mmCIF file of C-alpha atoms in Angstrom:
data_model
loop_
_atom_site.group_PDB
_atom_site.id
_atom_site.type_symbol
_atom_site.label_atom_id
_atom_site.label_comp_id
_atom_site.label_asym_id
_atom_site.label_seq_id
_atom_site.Cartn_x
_atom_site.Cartn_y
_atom_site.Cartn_z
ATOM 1 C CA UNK Y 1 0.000 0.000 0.000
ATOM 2 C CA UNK Y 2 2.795 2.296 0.817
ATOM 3 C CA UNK Y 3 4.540 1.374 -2.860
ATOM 4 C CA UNK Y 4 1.047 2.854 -4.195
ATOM 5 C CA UNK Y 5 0.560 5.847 -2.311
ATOM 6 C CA UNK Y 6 4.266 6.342 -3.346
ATOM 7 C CA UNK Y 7 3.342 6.522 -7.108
ATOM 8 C CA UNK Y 8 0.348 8.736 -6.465
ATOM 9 C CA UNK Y 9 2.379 10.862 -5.176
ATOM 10 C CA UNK Y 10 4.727 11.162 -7.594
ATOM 11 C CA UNK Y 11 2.385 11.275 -10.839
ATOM 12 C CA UNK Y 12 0.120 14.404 -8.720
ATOM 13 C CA UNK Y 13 4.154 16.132 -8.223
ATOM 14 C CA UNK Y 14 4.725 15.777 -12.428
ATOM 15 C CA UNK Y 15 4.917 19.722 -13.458
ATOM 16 C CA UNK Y 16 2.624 19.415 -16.468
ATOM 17 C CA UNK Y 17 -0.863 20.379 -17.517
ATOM 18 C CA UNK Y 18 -3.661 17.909 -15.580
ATOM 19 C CA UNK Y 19 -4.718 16.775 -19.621
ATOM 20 C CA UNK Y 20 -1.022 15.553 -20.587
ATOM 21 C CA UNK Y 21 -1.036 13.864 -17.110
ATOM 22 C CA UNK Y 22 -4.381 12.497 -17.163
ATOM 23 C CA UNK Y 23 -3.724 11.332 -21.426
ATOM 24 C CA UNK Y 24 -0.625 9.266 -20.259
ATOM 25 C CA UNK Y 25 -2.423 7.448 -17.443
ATOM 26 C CA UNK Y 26 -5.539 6.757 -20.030
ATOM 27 C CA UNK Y 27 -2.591 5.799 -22.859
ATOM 28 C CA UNK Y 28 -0.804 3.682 -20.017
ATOM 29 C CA UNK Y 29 -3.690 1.437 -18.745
ATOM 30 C CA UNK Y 30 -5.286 1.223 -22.150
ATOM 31 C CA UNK Y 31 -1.546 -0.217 -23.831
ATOM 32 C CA UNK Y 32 -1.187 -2.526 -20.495
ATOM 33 C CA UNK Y 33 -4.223 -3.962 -20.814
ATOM 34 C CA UNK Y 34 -3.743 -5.224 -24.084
ATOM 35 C CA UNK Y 35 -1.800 -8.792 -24.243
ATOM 36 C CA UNK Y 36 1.431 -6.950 -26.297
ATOM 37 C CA UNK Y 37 3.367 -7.626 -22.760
ATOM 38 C CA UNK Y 38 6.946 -7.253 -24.151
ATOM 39 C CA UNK Y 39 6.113 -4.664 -26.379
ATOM 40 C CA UNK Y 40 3.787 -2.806 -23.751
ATOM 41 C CA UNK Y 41 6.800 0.238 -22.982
ATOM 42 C CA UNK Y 42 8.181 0.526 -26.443
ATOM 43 C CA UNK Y 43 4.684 0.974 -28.091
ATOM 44 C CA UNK Y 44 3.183 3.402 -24.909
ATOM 45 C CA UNK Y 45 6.695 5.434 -24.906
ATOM 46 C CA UNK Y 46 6.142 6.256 -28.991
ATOM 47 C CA UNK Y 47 2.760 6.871 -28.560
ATOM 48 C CA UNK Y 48 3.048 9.196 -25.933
ATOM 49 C CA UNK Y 49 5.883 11.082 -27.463
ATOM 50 C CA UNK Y 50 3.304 11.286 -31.166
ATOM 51 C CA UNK Y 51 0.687 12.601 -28.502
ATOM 52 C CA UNK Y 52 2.825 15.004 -26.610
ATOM 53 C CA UNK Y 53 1.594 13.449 -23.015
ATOM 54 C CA UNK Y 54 3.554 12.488 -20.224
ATOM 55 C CA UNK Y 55 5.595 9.573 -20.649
ATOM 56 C CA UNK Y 56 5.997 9.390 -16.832
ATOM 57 C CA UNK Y 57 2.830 8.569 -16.282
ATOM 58 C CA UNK Y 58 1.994 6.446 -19.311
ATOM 59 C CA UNK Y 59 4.583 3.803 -18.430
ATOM 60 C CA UNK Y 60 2.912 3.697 -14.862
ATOM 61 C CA UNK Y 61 -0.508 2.991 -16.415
ATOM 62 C CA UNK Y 62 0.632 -0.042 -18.093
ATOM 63 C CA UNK Y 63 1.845 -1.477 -14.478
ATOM 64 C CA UNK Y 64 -2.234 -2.236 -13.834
ATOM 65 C CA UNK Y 65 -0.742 -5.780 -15.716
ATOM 66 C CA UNK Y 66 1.826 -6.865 -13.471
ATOM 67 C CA UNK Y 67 2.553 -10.887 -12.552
ATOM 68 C CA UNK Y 68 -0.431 -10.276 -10.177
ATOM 69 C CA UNK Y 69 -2.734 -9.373 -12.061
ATOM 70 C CA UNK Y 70 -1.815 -10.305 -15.324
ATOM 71 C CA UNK Y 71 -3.483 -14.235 -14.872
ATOM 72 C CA UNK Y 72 -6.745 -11.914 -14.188
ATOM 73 C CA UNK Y 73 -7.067 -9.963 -17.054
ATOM 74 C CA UNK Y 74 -5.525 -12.610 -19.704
ATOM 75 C CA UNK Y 75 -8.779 -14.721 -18.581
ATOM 76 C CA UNK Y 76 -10.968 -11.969 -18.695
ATOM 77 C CA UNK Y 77 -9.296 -11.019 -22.023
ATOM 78 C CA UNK Y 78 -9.950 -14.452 -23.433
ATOM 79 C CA UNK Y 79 -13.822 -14.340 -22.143
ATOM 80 C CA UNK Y 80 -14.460 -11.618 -23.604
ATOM 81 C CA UNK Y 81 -12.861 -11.980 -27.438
ATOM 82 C CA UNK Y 82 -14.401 -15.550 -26.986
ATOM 83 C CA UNK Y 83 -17.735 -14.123 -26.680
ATOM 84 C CA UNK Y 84 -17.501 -11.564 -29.746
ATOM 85 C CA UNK Y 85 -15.626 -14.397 -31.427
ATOM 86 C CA UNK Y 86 -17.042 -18.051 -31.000
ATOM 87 C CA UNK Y 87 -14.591 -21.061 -31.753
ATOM 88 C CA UNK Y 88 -16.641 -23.820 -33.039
ATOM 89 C CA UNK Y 89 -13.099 -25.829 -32.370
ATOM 90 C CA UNK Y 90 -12.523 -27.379 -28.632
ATOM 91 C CA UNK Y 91 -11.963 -25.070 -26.096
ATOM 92 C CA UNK Y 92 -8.321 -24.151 -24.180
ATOM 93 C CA UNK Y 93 -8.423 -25.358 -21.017
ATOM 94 C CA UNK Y 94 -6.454 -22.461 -19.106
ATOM 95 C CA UNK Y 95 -5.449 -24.991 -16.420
ATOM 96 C CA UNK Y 96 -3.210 -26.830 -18.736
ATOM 97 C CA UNK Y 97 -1.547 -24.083 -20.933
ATOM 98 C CA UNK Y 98 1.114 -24.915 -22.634
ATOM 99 C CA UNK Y 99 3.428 -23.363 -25.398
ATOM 100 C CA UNK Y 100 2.308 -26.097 -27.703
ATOM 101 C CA UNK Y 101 -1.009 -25.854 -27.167
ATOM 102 C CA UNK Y 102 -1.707 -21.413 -27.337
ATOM 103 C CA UNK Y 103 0.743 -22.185 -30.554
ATOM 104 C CA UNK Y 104 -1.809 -24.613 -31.906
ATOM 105 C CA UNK Y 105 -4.702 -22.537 -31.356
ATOM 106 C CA UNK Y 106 -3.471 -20.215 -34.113
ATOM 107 C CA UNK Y 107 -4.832 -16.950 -34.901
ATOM 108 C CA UNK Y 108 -8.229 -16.939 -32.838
ATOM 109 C CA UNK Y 109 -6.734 -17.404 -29.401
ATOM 110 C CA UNK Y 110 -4.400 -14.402 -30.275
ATOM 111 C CA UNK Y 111 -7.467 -12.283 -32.119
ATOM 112 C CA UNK Y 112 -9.830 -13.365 -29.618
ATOM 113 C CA UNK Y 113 -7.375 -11.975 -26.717
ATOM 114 C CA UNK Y 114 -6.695 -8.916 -28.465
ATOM 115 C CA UNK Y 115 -10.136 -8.257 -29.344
ATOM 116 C CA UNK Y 116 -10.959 -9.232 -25.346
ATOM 117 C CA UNK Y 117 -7.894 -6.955 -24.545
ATOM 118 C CA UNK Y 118 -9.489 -4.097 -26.524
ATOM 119 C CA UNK Y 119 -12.804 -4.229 -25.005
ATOM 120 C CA UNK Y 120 -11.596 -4.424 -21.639
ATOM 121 C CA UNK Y 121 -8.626 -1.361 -22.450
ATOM 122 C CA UNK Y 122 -11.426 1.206 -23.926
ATOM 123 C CA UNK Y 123 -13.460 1.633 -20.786
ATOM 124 C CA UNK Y 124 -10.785 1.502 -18.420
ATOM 125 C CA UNK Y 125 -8.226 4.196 -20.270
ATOM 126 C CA UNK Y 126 -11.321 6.171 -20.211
ATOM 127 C CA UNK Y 127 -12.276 5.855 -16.650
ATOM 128 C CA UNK Y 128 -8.729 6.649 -16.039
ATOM 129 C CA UNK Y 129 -7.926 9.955 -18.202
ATOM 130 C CA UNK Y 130 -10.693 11.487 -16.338
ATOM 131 C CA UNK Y 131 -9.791 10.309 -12.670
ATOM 132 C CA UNK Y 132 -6.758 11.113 -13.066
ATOM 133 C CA UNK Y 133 -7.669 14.424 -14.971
ATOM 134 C CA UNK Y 134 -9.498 15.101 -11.361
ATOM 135 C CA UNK Y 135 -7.080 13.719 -9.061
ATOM 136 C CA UNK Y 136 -4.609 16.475 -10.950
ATOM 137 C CA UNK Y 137 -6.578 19.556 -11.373
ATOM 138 C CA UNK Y 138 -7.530 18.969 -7.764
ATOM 139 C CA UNK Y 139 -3.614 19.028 -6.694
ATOM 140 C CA UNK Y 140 -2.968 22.006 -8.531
ATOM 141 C CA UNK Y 141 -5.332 24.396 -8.213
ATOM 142 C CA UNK Y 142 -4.711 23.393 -4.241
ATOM 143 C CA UNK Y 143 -1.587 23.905 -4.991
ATOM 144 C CA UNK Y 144 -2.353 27.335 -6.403
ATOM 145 C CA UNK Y 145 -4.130 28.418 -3.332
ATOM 146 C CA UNK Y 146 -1.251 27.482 -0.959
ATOM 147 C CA UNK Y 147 1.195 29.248 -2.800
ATOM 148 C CA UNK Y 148 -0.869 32.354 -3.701
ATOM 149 C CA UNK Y 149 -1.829 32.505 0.509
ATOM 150 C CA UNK Y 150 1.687 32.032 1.268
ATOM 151 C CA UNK Y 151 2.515 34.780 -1.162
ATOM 152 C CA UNK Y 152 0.135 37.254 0.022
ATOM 153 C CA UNK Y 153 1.069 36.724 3.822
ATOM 154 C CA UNK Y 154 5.013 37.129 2.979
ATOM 155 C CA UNK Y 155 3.761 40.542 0.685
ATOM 156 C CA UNK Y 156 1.847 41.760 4.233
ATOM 157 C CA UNK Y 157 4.551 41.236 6.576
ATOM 158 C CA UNK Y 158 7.494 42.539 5.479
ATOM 159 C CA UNK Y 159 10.468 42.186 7.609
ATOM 160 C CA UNK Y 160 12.168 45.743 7.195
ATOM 161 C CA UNK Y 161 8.325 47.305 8.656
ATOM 162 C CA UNK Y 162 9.231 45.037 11.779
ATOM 163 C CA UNK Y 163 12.495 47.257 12.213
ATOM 164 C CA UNK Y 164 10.766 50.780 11.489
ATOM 165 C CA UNK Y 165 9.025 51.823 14.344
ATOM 166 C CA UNK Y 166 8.113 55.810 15.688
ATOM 167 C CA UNK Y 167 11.010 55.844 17.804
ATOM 168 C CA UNK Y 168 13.261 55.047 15.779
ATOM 169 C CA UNK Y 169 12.027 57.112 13.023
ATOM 170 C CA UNK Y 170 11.860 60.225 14.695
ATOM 171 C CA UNK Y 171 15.367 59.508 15.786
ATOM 172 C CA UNK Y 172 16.645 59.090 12.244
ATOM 173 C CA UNK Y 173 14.762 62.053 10.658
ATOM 174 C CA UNK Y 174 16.361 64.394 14.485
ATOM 175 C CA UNK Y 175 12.509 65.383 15.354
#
């Protein structure tokens, strides 16, 4: 928990606008939750330099698939493309993957993830471009407020009106 307050932290402390924050988280999660796994930082990184968003926080989107959770959504993924895409053929029994066996199921498996993958990325990047968009513009405009207070109570009391006092200025001026 603290390894994820850590990285919330660290994306609301990026010094860009809330939308180029907010773009890379949507870009992140929607690239890591498609099943491109060794090509998930390469593609995100060029796609968030084309789309002038923060890189930062694109490669942190595509953590949501990590070895915990990647078992998850690669099931999911496969539900899903299997229901847009039928397989009259036998089914994949995901308790017995093998190499030989996702090799053998050919080009459905692989469209049926991706297509799964897809479904599953759209909604998510969405939902988080615009919590993140929130989470930002929140932290900033805060942000804002602290520094503009701070900057009106230092502009209020200044330090040389401390030192000038009647006394001393009627002792300066010889009244």
């Amino acid at each position: 928990m603290r390894g994820l307050r850590h990285v919330y932290m660290k994306v609301l402390r990026i010094k860009s606008t809330p939308h180029a924050i907010a773009l890379g988280m949507g870009l992140g999660v929607f690239i890591g939750l498609l099943p491109i796994i060794p090509l998930q930082s390469v593609v995100v990184l060029t796609l968030a330099l084309a789309l002038r968003c923060s890189k930062l926080t694109a490669l942190i989107g595509t953590l949501v698939t990590n070895p915990l959770t990647i078992p998850f959504f690669y099931l999911t993924m496969l539900k899903i493309g299997r229901f847009f895409l039928p397989d009259g053929r036998g089914r994949l029994n995901p308790d017995h993957w093998t190499i030989g066996e996702l090799l053998q199921a050919g080009w459905h498996f692989y469209a049926s993830m991706l297509l799964g993958g897809f479904v599953l990325a759209l909604p998510s990047a969405v939902a988080a471009y615009f919590l993140t968009l929130a989470l930002t513009t929140a932290h900033q405009n805060r942000r804002a407020r602290r520094m503009a207070s701070c900057a009106q109570r230092q502009k209020h009391h200044h330090p040389a009106s401390k030192l000038s006092t009647p006394s001393t200025d009627s002792a300066i001026s010889g009244k």
